[in-house]
Amino acid sequence: MRGNKFCCDFRYLLILAAVAFIYTQMRLFATQSEYADRLAAAIEAENHCTSQTRLLIDQISLQQGRIVALEEQMKRQDQECRQLRALVQDLESKGIKKLIGNVQMPVAAVVVMACNRADYLEKTIKSILKYQISVASKYPLFISQDGSHPDVRKLALSYDQLTYMQHLDFEPVHTERPGELIAYYKIARHYKWALDQLFYKHNFSRVIILEDDMEIAPDFFDFFEAGATLLDRDK
């Protein structure tokens, strides 16, 4: 009896051990499967991250290439601008020399301040040229336009007897007191710019300023020539 009971207990223990072993193997398999899934997901995420990093590097390289190309383009444009500026200055200088001549120093430059009134400006130019032709070397004529009104620019450039200047001001205006008109500040900027051009760039010692709605008298230039002598003595 004891032998049979011992055999039964031993079989029961074997069954329990087998069940425990099978359960352990199943858990181990499940853990390994879960680990394998996580590892595969991690590898996939790493591959995706690597792909995104490479894509980002490619985009950065492309942008750097574009930046380098833009810098080269800016250098070329800057060089072209300097060449054009030098050409314009040379042409302006030649134009002034043509007007002034090599024989006589000018008494004063005459500048007409214009903006957007082409019809008035035309009357003023004709009035000046009527009496200025005989003394053109003494009184070189300039038109200084504030802004880019096409009719004014076209009219000024149609005359070979004068030099055209254009003032383009895109800076914002900050008034000193509330209620002040911005137009007065813009006019003042235009006057300063034109006078700087004539005094410092073209080296005139005197400048006569006219508005674009003026007509001069026959003795206009004689009056200023006489006044120039008095002005020099008054120093």
PDB file of C-alpha atoms in Angstrom:
ATOM      1  CA  MET A   1       0.000   0.000   0.000  1.00  0.00           C
ATOM      2  CA  ARG A   2       2.760   2.352   0.900  1.00  0.00           C
ATOM      3  CA  GLY A   3       4.545   1.578  -2.365  1.00  0.00           C
ATOM      4  CA  ASN A   4       1.439   2.356  -4.406  1.00  0.00           C
ATOM      5  CA  LYS A   5       0.843   5.564  -2.467  1.00  0.00           C
ATOM      6  CA  PHE A   6       4.443   6.616  -2.997  1.00  0.00           C
ATOM      7  CA  CYS A   7       4.124   6.003  -6.744  1.00  0.00           C
ATOM      8  CA  CYS A   8       0.959   8.087  -6.876  1.00  0.00           C
ATOM      9  CA  ASP A   9       2.580  10.939  -4.982  1.00  0.00           C
ATOM     10  CA  PHE A  10       5.624  10.779  -7.234  1.00  0.00           C
ATOM     11  CA  ARG A  11       3.463  10.886 -10.365  1.00  0.00           C
ATOM     12  CA  TYR A  12       1.527  13.775  -8.925  1.00  0.00           C
ATOM     13  CA  LEU A  13       4.771  15.637  -8.277  1.00  0.00           C
ATOM     14  CA  LEU A  14       5.953  14.876 -11.805  1.00  0.00           C
ATOM     15  CA  ILE A  15       2.716  16.265 -13.213  1.00  0.00           C
ATOM     16  CA  LEU A  16       3.056  19.416 -11.109  1.00  0.00           C
ATOM     17  CA  ALA A  17       6.680  19.781 -12.170  1.00  0.00           C
ATOM     18  CA  ALA A  18       5.708  19.316 -15.808  1.00  0.00           C
ATOM     19  CA  VAL A  19       2.932  21.891 -15.492  1.00  0.00           C
ATOM     20  CA  ALA A  20       5.317  24.322 -13.783  1.00  0.00           C
ATOM     21  CA  PHE A  21       7.927  23.720 -16.476  1.00  0.00           C
ATOM     22  CA  ILE A  22       5.414  24.240 -19.277  1.00  0.00           C
ATOM     23  CA  TYR A  23       4.110  27.399 -17.597  1.00  0.00           C
ATOM     24  CA  THR A  24       7.655  28.670 -17.150  1.00  0.00           C
ATOM     25  CA  GLN A  25       8.458  27.979 -20.792  1.00  0.00           C
ATOM     26  CA  MET A  26       5.283  29.736 -21.905  1.00  0.00           C
ATOM     27  CA  ARG A  27       6.088  32.773 -19.781  1.00  0.00           C
ATOM     28  CA  LEU A  28       9.640  32.755 -21.050  1.00  0.00           C
ATOM     29  CA  PHE A  29       8.412  32.510 -24.633  1.00  0.00           C
ATOM     30  CA  ALA A  30       5.933  35.323 -24.060  1.00  0.00           C
ATOM     31  CA  THR A  31       8.653  37.465 -22.484  1.00  0.00           C
ATOM     32  CA  GLN A  32      11.026  36.734 -25.349  1.00  0.00           C
ATOM     33  CA  SER A  33       8.312  37.535 -27.881  1.00  0.00           C
ATOM     34  CA  GLU A  34       7.512  40.804 -26.108  1.00  0.00           C
ATOM     35  CA  TYR A  35      11.205  41.648 -25.928  1.00  0.00           C
ATOM     36  CA  ALA A  36      11.611  40.799 -29.611  1.00  0.00           C
ATOM     37  CA  ASP A  37       8.649  43.048 -30.488  1.00  0.00           C
ATOM     38  CA  ARG A  38      10.081  45.883 -28.428  1.00  0.00           C
ATOM     39  CA  LEU A  39      13.493  45.360 -29.969  1.00  0.00           C
ATOM     40  CA  ALA A  40      11.981  45.388 -33.457  1.00  0.00           C
ATOM     41  CA  ALA A  41      10.031  48.555 -32.624  1.00  0.00           C
ATOM     42  CA  ALA A  42      13.180  50.176 -31.234  1.00  0.00           C
ATOM     43  CA  ILE A  43      15.146  49.222 -34.348  1.00  0.00           C
ATOM     44  CA  GLU A  44      12.364  50.562 -36.552  1.00  0.00           C
ATOM     45  CA  ALA A  45      12.262  53.803 -34.545  1.00  0.00           C
ATOM     46  CA  GLU A  46      16.032  54.090 -34.770  1.00  0.00           C
ATOM     47  CA  ASN A  47      15.921  53.524 -38.518  1.00  0.00           C
ATOM     48  CA  HIS A  48      13.183  56.139 -38.844  1.00  0.00           C
ATOM     49  CA  CYS A  49      15.186  58.579 -36.723  1.00  0.00           C
ATOM     50  CA  THR A  50      18.285  57.902 -38.812  1.00  0.00           C
ATOM     51  CA  SER A  51      16.287  58.454 -41.990  1.00  0.00           C
ATOM     52  CA  GLN A  52      14.855  61.712 -40.657  1.00  0.00           C
ATOM     53  CA  THR A  53      18.316  62.834 -39.550  1.00  0.00           C
ATOM     54  CA  ARG A  54      19.743  62.129 -42.986  1.00  0.00           C
ATOM     55  CA  LEU A  55      16.827  63.963 -44.586  1.00  0.00           C
ATOM     56  CA  LEU A  56      17.412  66.925 -42.268  1.00  0.00           C
ATOM     57  CA  ILE A  57      21.133  66.894 -43.064  1.00  0.00           C
ATOM     58  CA  ASP A  58      20.322  66.835 -46.782  1.00  0.00           C
ATOM     59  CA  GLN A  59      17.931  69.761 -46.353  1.00  0.00           C
ATOM     60  CA  ILE A  60      20.521  71.706 -44.352  1.00  0.00           C
ATOM     61  CA  SER A  61      23.137  71.006 -47.015  1.00  0.00           C
ATOM     62  CA  LEU A  62      20.700  72.155 -49.693  1.00  0.00           C
ATOM     63  CA  GLN A  63      19.907  75.332 -47.756  1.00  0.00           C
ATOM     64  CA  GLN A  64      23.609  75.990 -47.194  1.00  0.00           C
ATOM     65  CA  GLY A  65      24.161  75.592 -50.913  1.00  0.00           C
ATOM     66  CA  ARG A  66      21.389  78.079 -51.594  1.00  0.00           C
ATOM     67  CA  ILE A  67      22.821  80.489 -49.015  1.00  0.00           C
ATOM     68  CA  VAL A  68      26.242  80.275 -50.646  1.00  0.00           C
ATOM     69  CA  ALA A  69      24.656  80.851 -54.059  1.00  0.00           C
ATOM     70  CA  LEU A  70      22.707  83.850 -52.714  1.00  0.00           C
ATOM     71  CA  GLU A  71      25.858  85.276 -51.135  1.00  0.00           C
ATOM     72  CA  GLU A  72      27.672  84.950 -54.444  1.00  0.00           C
ATOM     73  CA  GLN A  73      24.734  86.581 -56.214  1.00  0.00           C
ATOM     74  CA  MET A  74      24.701  89.424 -53.676  1.00  0.00           C
ATOM     75  CA  LYS A  75      28.435  89.944 -54.179  1.00  0.00           C
ATOM     76  CA  ARG A  76      27.956  90.107 -57.943  1.00  0.00           C
ATOM     77  CA  GLN A  77      25.026  92.499 -57.591  1.00  0.00           C
ATOM     78  CA  ASP A  78      26.983  94.666 -55.154  1.00  0.00           C
ATOM     79  CA  GLN A  79      29.886  94.788 -57.574  1.00  0.00           C
ATOM     80  CA  GLU A  80      27.533  95.666 -60.428  1.00  0.00           C
ATOM     81  CA  CYS A  81      25.938  98.394 -58.288  1.00  0.00           C
ATOM     82  CA  ARG A  82      29.350  99.879 -57.523  1.00  0.00           C
ATOM     83  CA  GLN A  83      30.224  99.835 -61.204  1.00  0.00           C
ATOM     84  CA  LEU A  84      26.901 101.441 -62.127  1.00  0.00           C
ATOM     85  CA  ARG A  85      27.332 104.044 -59.368  1.00  0.00           C
ATOM     86  CA  ALA A  86      30.795 104.881 -60.647  1.00  0.00           C
ATOM     87  CA  LEU A  87      29.437 105.095 -64.190  1.00  0.00           C
ATOM     88  CA  VAL A  88      26.602 107.401 -63.118  1.00  0.00           C
ATOM     89  CA  GLN A  89      29.005 109.627 -61.202  1.00  0.00           C
ATOM     90  CA  ASP A  90      31.303 109.749 -64.201  1.00  0.00           C
ATOM     91  CA  LEU A  91      28.421 110.631 -66.516  1.00  0.00           C
ATOM     92  CA  GLU A  92      27.179 113.287 -64.089  1.00  0.00           C
ATOM     93  CA  SER A  93      30.668 114.717 -63.844  1.00  0.00           C
ATOM     94  CA  LYS A  94      30.989 114.790 -67.617  1.00  0.00           C
ATOM     95  CA  GLY A  95      27.572 116.401 -67.897  1.00  0.00           C
ATOM     96  CA  ILE A  96      28.540 119.125 -65.445  1.00  0.00           C
ATOM     97  CA  LYS A  97      31.842 119.713 -67.201  1.00  0.00           C
ATOM     98  CA  LYS A  98      29.977 119.996 -70.461  1.00  0.00           C
ATOM     99  CA  LEU A  99      27.639 122.575 -68.946  1.00  0.00           C
ATOM    100  CA  ILE A 100      30.307 124.524 -67.106  1.00  0.00           C
ATOM    101  CA  GLY A 101      33.099 124.355 -69.642  1.00  0.00           C
ATOM    102  CA  ASN A 102      36.784 124.774 -68.979  1.00  0.00           C
ATOM    103  CA  VAL A 103      36.976 128.536 -69.464  1.00  0.00           C
ATOM    104  CA  GLN A 104      34.903 130.053 -66.696  1.00  0.00           C
ATOM    105  CA  MET A 105      34.030 129.094 -63.155  1.00  0.00           C
ATOM    106  CA  PRO A 106      30.289 129.074 -62.412  1.00  0.00           C
ATOM    107  CA  VAL A 107      28.704 131.819 -60.372  1.00  0.00           C
ATOM    108  CA  ALA A 108      26.144 129.456 -58.860  1.00  0.00           C
ATOM    109  CA  ALA A 109      24.217 126.303 -59.579  1.00  0.00           C
ATOM    110  CA  VAL A 110      20.500 126.760 -60.224  1.00  0.00           C
ATOM    111  CA  VAL A 111      18.316 123.966 -58.895  1.00  0.00           C
ATOM    112  CA  VAL A 112      14.578 123.630 -59.419  1.00  0.00           C
ATOM    113  CA  MET A 113      12.885 121.614 -56.675  1.00  0.00           C
ATOM    114  CA  ALA A 114      10.190 119.418 -58.212  1.00  0.00           C
ATOM    115  CA  CYS A 115       7.894 116.605 -57.177  1.00  0.00           C
ATOM    116  CA  ASN A 116       4.803 115.715 -59.207  1.00  0.00           C
ATOM    117  CA  ARG A 117       3.725 118.802 -61.184  1.00  0.00           C
ATOM    118  CA  ALA A 118       5.087 118.289 -64.677  1.00  0.00           C
ATOM    119  CA  ASP A 119       2.988 121.058 -66.258  1.00  0.00           C
ATOM    120  CA  TYR A 120       4.253 123.707 -63.823  1.00  0.00           C
ATOM    121  CA  LEU A 121       7.810 122.426 -64.124  1.00  0.00           C
ATOM    122  CA  GLU A 122       7.764 122.740 -67.901  1.00  0.00           C
ATOM    123  CA  LYS A 123       6.814 126.423 -67.683  1.00  0.00           C
ATOM    124  CA  THR A 124       9.568 127.038 -65.142  1.00  0.00           C
ATOM    125  CA  ILE A 125      12.227 125.298 -67.253  1.00  0.00           C
ATOM    126  CA  LYS A 126      11.260 127.241 -70.366  1.00  0.00           C
ATOM    127  CA  SER A 127      11.333 130.491 -68.392  1.00  0.00           C
ATOM    128  CA  ILE A 128      14.830 129.732 -67.060  1.00  0.00           C
ATOM    129  CA  LEU A 129      16.277 128.560 -70.377  1.00  0.00           C
ATOM    130  CA  LYS A 130      14.958 131.694 -72.075  1.00  0.00           C
ATOM    131  CA  TYR A 131      17.497 133.779 -70.150  1.00  0.00           C
ATOM    132  CA  GLN A 132      20.010 131.124 -69.092  1.00  0.00           C
ATOM    133  CA  ILE A 133      21.286 130.022 -72.508  1.00  0.00           C
ATOM    134  CA  SER A 134      23.642 132.981 -72.851  1.00  0.00           C
ATOM    135  CA  VAL A 135      25.060 132.430 -69.348  1.00  0.00           C
ATOM    136  CA  ALA A 136      24.792 128.631 -69.122  1.00  0.00           C
ATOM    137  CA  SER A 137      28.442 128.228 -68.159  1.00  0.00           C
ATOM    138  CA  LYS A 138      27.924 130.563 -65.195  1.00  0.00           C
ATOM    139  CA  TYR A 139      24.649 129.034 -64.020  1.00  0.00           C
ATOM    140  CA  PRO A 140      24.445 125.246 -64.572  1.00  0.00           C
ATOM    141  CA  LEU A 141      20.829 124.142 -64.303  1.00  0.00           C
ATOM    142  CA  PHE A 142      19.654 121.169 -62.210  1.00  0.00           C
ATOM    143  CA  ILE A 143      16.260 119.589 -61.661  1.00  0.00           C
ATOM    144  CA  SER A 144      15.922 117.782 -58.330  1.00  0.00           C
ATOM    145  CA  GLN A 145      12.852 115.555 -58.178  1.00  0.00           C
ATOM    146  CA  ASP A 146      11.501 114.218 -54.895  1.00  0.00           C
ATOM    147  CA  GLY A 147       9.878 110.866 -55.650  1.00  0.00           C
ATOM    148  CA  SER A 148       9.344 108.959 -58.868  1.00  0.00           C
ATOM    149  CA  HIS A 149       6.503 110.680 -60.699  1.00  0.00           C
ATOM    150  CA  PRO A 150       7.040 109.443 -64.293  1.00  0.00           C
ATOM    151  CA  ASP A 151       5.905 112.602 -66.107  1.00  0.00           C
ATOM    152  CA  VAL A 152       8.286 114.833 -64.147  1.00  0.00           C
ATOM    153  CA  ARG A 153      11.203 112.484 -64.724  1.00  0.00           C
ATOM    154  CA  LYS A 154      10.441 112.146 -68.434  1.00  0.00           C
ATOM    155  CA  LEU A 155      10.175 115.914 -68.831  1.00  0.00           C
ATOM    156  CA  ALA A 156      13.452 116.615 -67.021  1.00  0.00           C
ATOM    157  CA  LEU A 157      15.357 113.989 -68.999  1.00  0.00           C
ATOM    158  CA  SER A 158      14.066 115.414 -72.278  1.00  0.00           C
ATOM    159  CA  TYR A 159      16.263 118.525 -71.844  1.00  0.00           C
ATOM    160  CA  ASP A 160      19.959 118.316 -72.703  1.00  0.00           C
ATOM    161  CA  GLN A 161      20.593 121.732 -71.149  1.00  0.00           C
ATOM    162  CA  LEU A 162      20.151 120.536 -67.566  1.00  0.00           C
ATOM    163  CA  THR A 163      21.181 117.796 -65.147  1.00  0.00           C
ATOM    164  CA  TYR A 164      18.509 115.620 -63.557  1.00  0.00           C
ATOM    165  CA  MET A 165      18.727 114.423 -59.935  1.00  0.00           C
ATOM    166  CA  GLN A 166      16.240 112.121 -58.203  1.00  0.00           C
ATOM    167  CA  HIS A 167      15.665 111.890 -54.450  1.00  0.00           C
ATOM    168  CA  LEU A 168      14.036 108.659 -53.232  1.00  0.00           C
ATOM    169  CA  ASP A 169      13.230 108.656 -49.519  1.00  0.00           C
ATOM    170  CA  PHE A 170      11.641 105.537 -48.020  1.00  0.00           C
ATOM    171  CA  GLU A 171      12.487 106.251 -44.387  1.00  0.00           C
ATOM    172  CA  PRO A 172       9.484 106.704 -42.048  1.00  0.00           C
ATOM    173  CA  VAL A 173       8.834 110.213 -40.753  1.00  0.00           C
ATOM    174  CA  HIS A 174       8.637 110.860 -37.007  1.00  0.00           C
ATOM    175  CA  THR A 175       7.157 114.262 -36.213  1.00  0.00           C
ATOM    176  CA  GLU A 176       8.406 116.247 -33.229  1.00  0.00           C
ATOM    177  CA  ARG A 177       4.949 117.448 -32.172  1.00  0.00           C
ATOM    178  CA  PRO A 178       1.446 116.002 -32.628  1.00  0.00           C
ATOM    179  CA  GLY A 179      -0.520 117.341 -35.568  1.00  0.00           C
ATOM    180  CA  GLU A 180       2.483 118.332 -37.671  1.00  0.00           C
ATOM    181  CA  LEU A 181       2.287 117.607 -41.383  1.00  0.00           C
ATOM    182  CA  ILE A 182       4.584 114.839 -42.579  1.00  0.00           C
ATOM    183  CA  ALA A 183       4.899 116.593 -45.946  1.00  0.00           C
ATOM    184  CA  TYR A 184       6.984 119.392 -44.395  1.00  0.00           C
ATOM    185  CA  TYR A 185       9.495 116.876 -43.074  1.00  0.00           C
ATOM    186  CA  LYS A 186       9.746 115.189 -46.482  1.00  0.00           C
ATOM    187  CA  ILE A 187      10.254 118.555 -48.195  1.00  0.00           C
ATOM    188  CA  ALA A 188      13.001 119.421 -45.705  1.00  0.00           C
ATOM    189  CA  ARG A 189      14.731 116.094 -46.364  1.00  0.00           C
ATOM    190  CA  HIS A 190      14.580 116.733 -50.099  1.00  0.00           C
ATOM    191  CA  TYR A 191      16.094 120.210 -49.726  1.00  0.00           C
ATOM    192  CA  LYS A 192      18.922 118.927 -47.538  1.00  0.00           C
ATOM    193  CA  TRP A 193      19.675 116.079 -49.933  1.00  0.00           C
ATOM    194  CA  ALA A 194      19.724 118.376 -52.983  1.00  0.00           C
ATOM    195  CA  LEU A 195      21.971 120.934 -51.275  1.00  0.00           C
ATOM    196  CA  ASP A 196      24.341 118.193 -50.111  1.00  0.00           C
ATOM    197  CA  GLN A 197      24.560 116.935 -53.688  1.00  0.00           C
ATOM    198  CA  LEU A 198      25.385 120.368 -55.074  1.00  0.00           C
ATOM    199  CA  PHE A 199      27.682 121.626 -52.308  1.00  0.00           C
ATOM    200  CA  TYR A 200      29.575 118.461 -51.402  1.00  0.00           C
ATOM    201  CA  LYS A 201      29.307 116.143 -54.380  1.00  0.00           C
ATOM    202  CA  HIS A 202      29.519 118.706 -57.210  1.00  0.00           C
ATOM    203  CA  ASN A 203      31.546 121.257 -55.209  1.00  0.00           C
ATOM    204  CA  PHE A 204      29.536 124.376 -55.989  1.00  0.00           C
ATOM    205  CA  SER A 205      30.165 127.324 -53.700  1.00  0.00           C
ATOM    206  CA  ARG A 206      26.740 128.911 -54.319  1.00  0.00           C
ATOM    207  CA  VAL A 207      23.294 127.511 -55.085  1.00  0.00           C
ATOM    208  CA  ILE A 208      20.146 129.294 -56.254  1.00  0.00           C
ATOM    209  CA  ILE A 209      16.959 127.443 -55.312  1.00  0.00           C
ATOM    210  CA  LEU A 210      13.753 127.758 -57.336  1.00  0.00           C
ATOM    211  CA  GLU A 211      10.368 126.097 -56.939  1.00  0.00           C
ATOM    212  CA  ASP A 212       8.705 124.303 -59.839  1.00  0.00           C
ATOM    213  CA  ASP A 213       6.010 126.987 -60.240  1.00  0.00           C
ATOM    214  CA  MET A 214       8.257 130.048 -60.693  1.00  0.00           C
ATOM    215  CA  GLU A 215       9.058 132.152 -63.743  1.00  0.00           C
ATOM    216  CA  ILE A 216      12.136 134.363 -63.647  1.00  0.00           C
ATOM    217  CA  ALA A 217      12.620 137.983 -64.731  1.00  0.00           C
ATOM    218  CA  PRO A 218      14.962 139.026 -67.574  1.00  0.00           C
ATOM    219  CA  ASP A 219      17.516 140.457 -65.113  1.00  0.00           C
ATOM    220  CA  PHE A 220      17.415 137.408 -62.823  1.00  0.00           C
ATOM    221  CA  PHE A 221      20.951 136.200 -63.564  1.00  0.00           C
ATOM    222  CA  ASP A 222      22.440 139.711 -63.684  1.00  0.00           C
ATOM    223  CA  PHE A 223      21.004 140.352 -60.234  1.00  0.00           C
ATOM    224  CA  PHE A 224      22.548 137.211 -58.736  1.00  0.00           C
ATOM    225  CA  GLU A 225      25.898 137.795 -60.445  1.00  0.00           C
ATOM    226  CA  ALA A 226      26.094 141.236 -58.883  1.00  0.00           C
ATOM    227  CA  GLY A 227      24.954 139.823 -55.568  1.00  0.00           C
ATOM    228  CA  ALA A 228      27.660 137.130 -55.684  1.00  0.00           C
ATOM    229  CA  THR A 229      30.391 139.778 -55.580  1.00  0.00           C
ATOM    230  CA  LEU A 230      28.761 141.477 -52.604  1.00  0.00           C
ATOM    231  CA  LEU A 231      28.337 138.125 -50.892  1.00  0.00           C
ATOM    232  CA  ASP A 232      32.037 137.331 -51.290  1.00  0.00           C
ATOM    233  CA  ARG A 233      33.026 140.719 -49.869  1.00  0.00           C
ATOM    234  CA  ASP A 234      30.698 140.240 -46.907  1.00  0.00           C
ATOM    235  CA  LYS A 235      32.729 137.302 -45.573  1.00  0.00           C
TER     236      LYS A 235
END
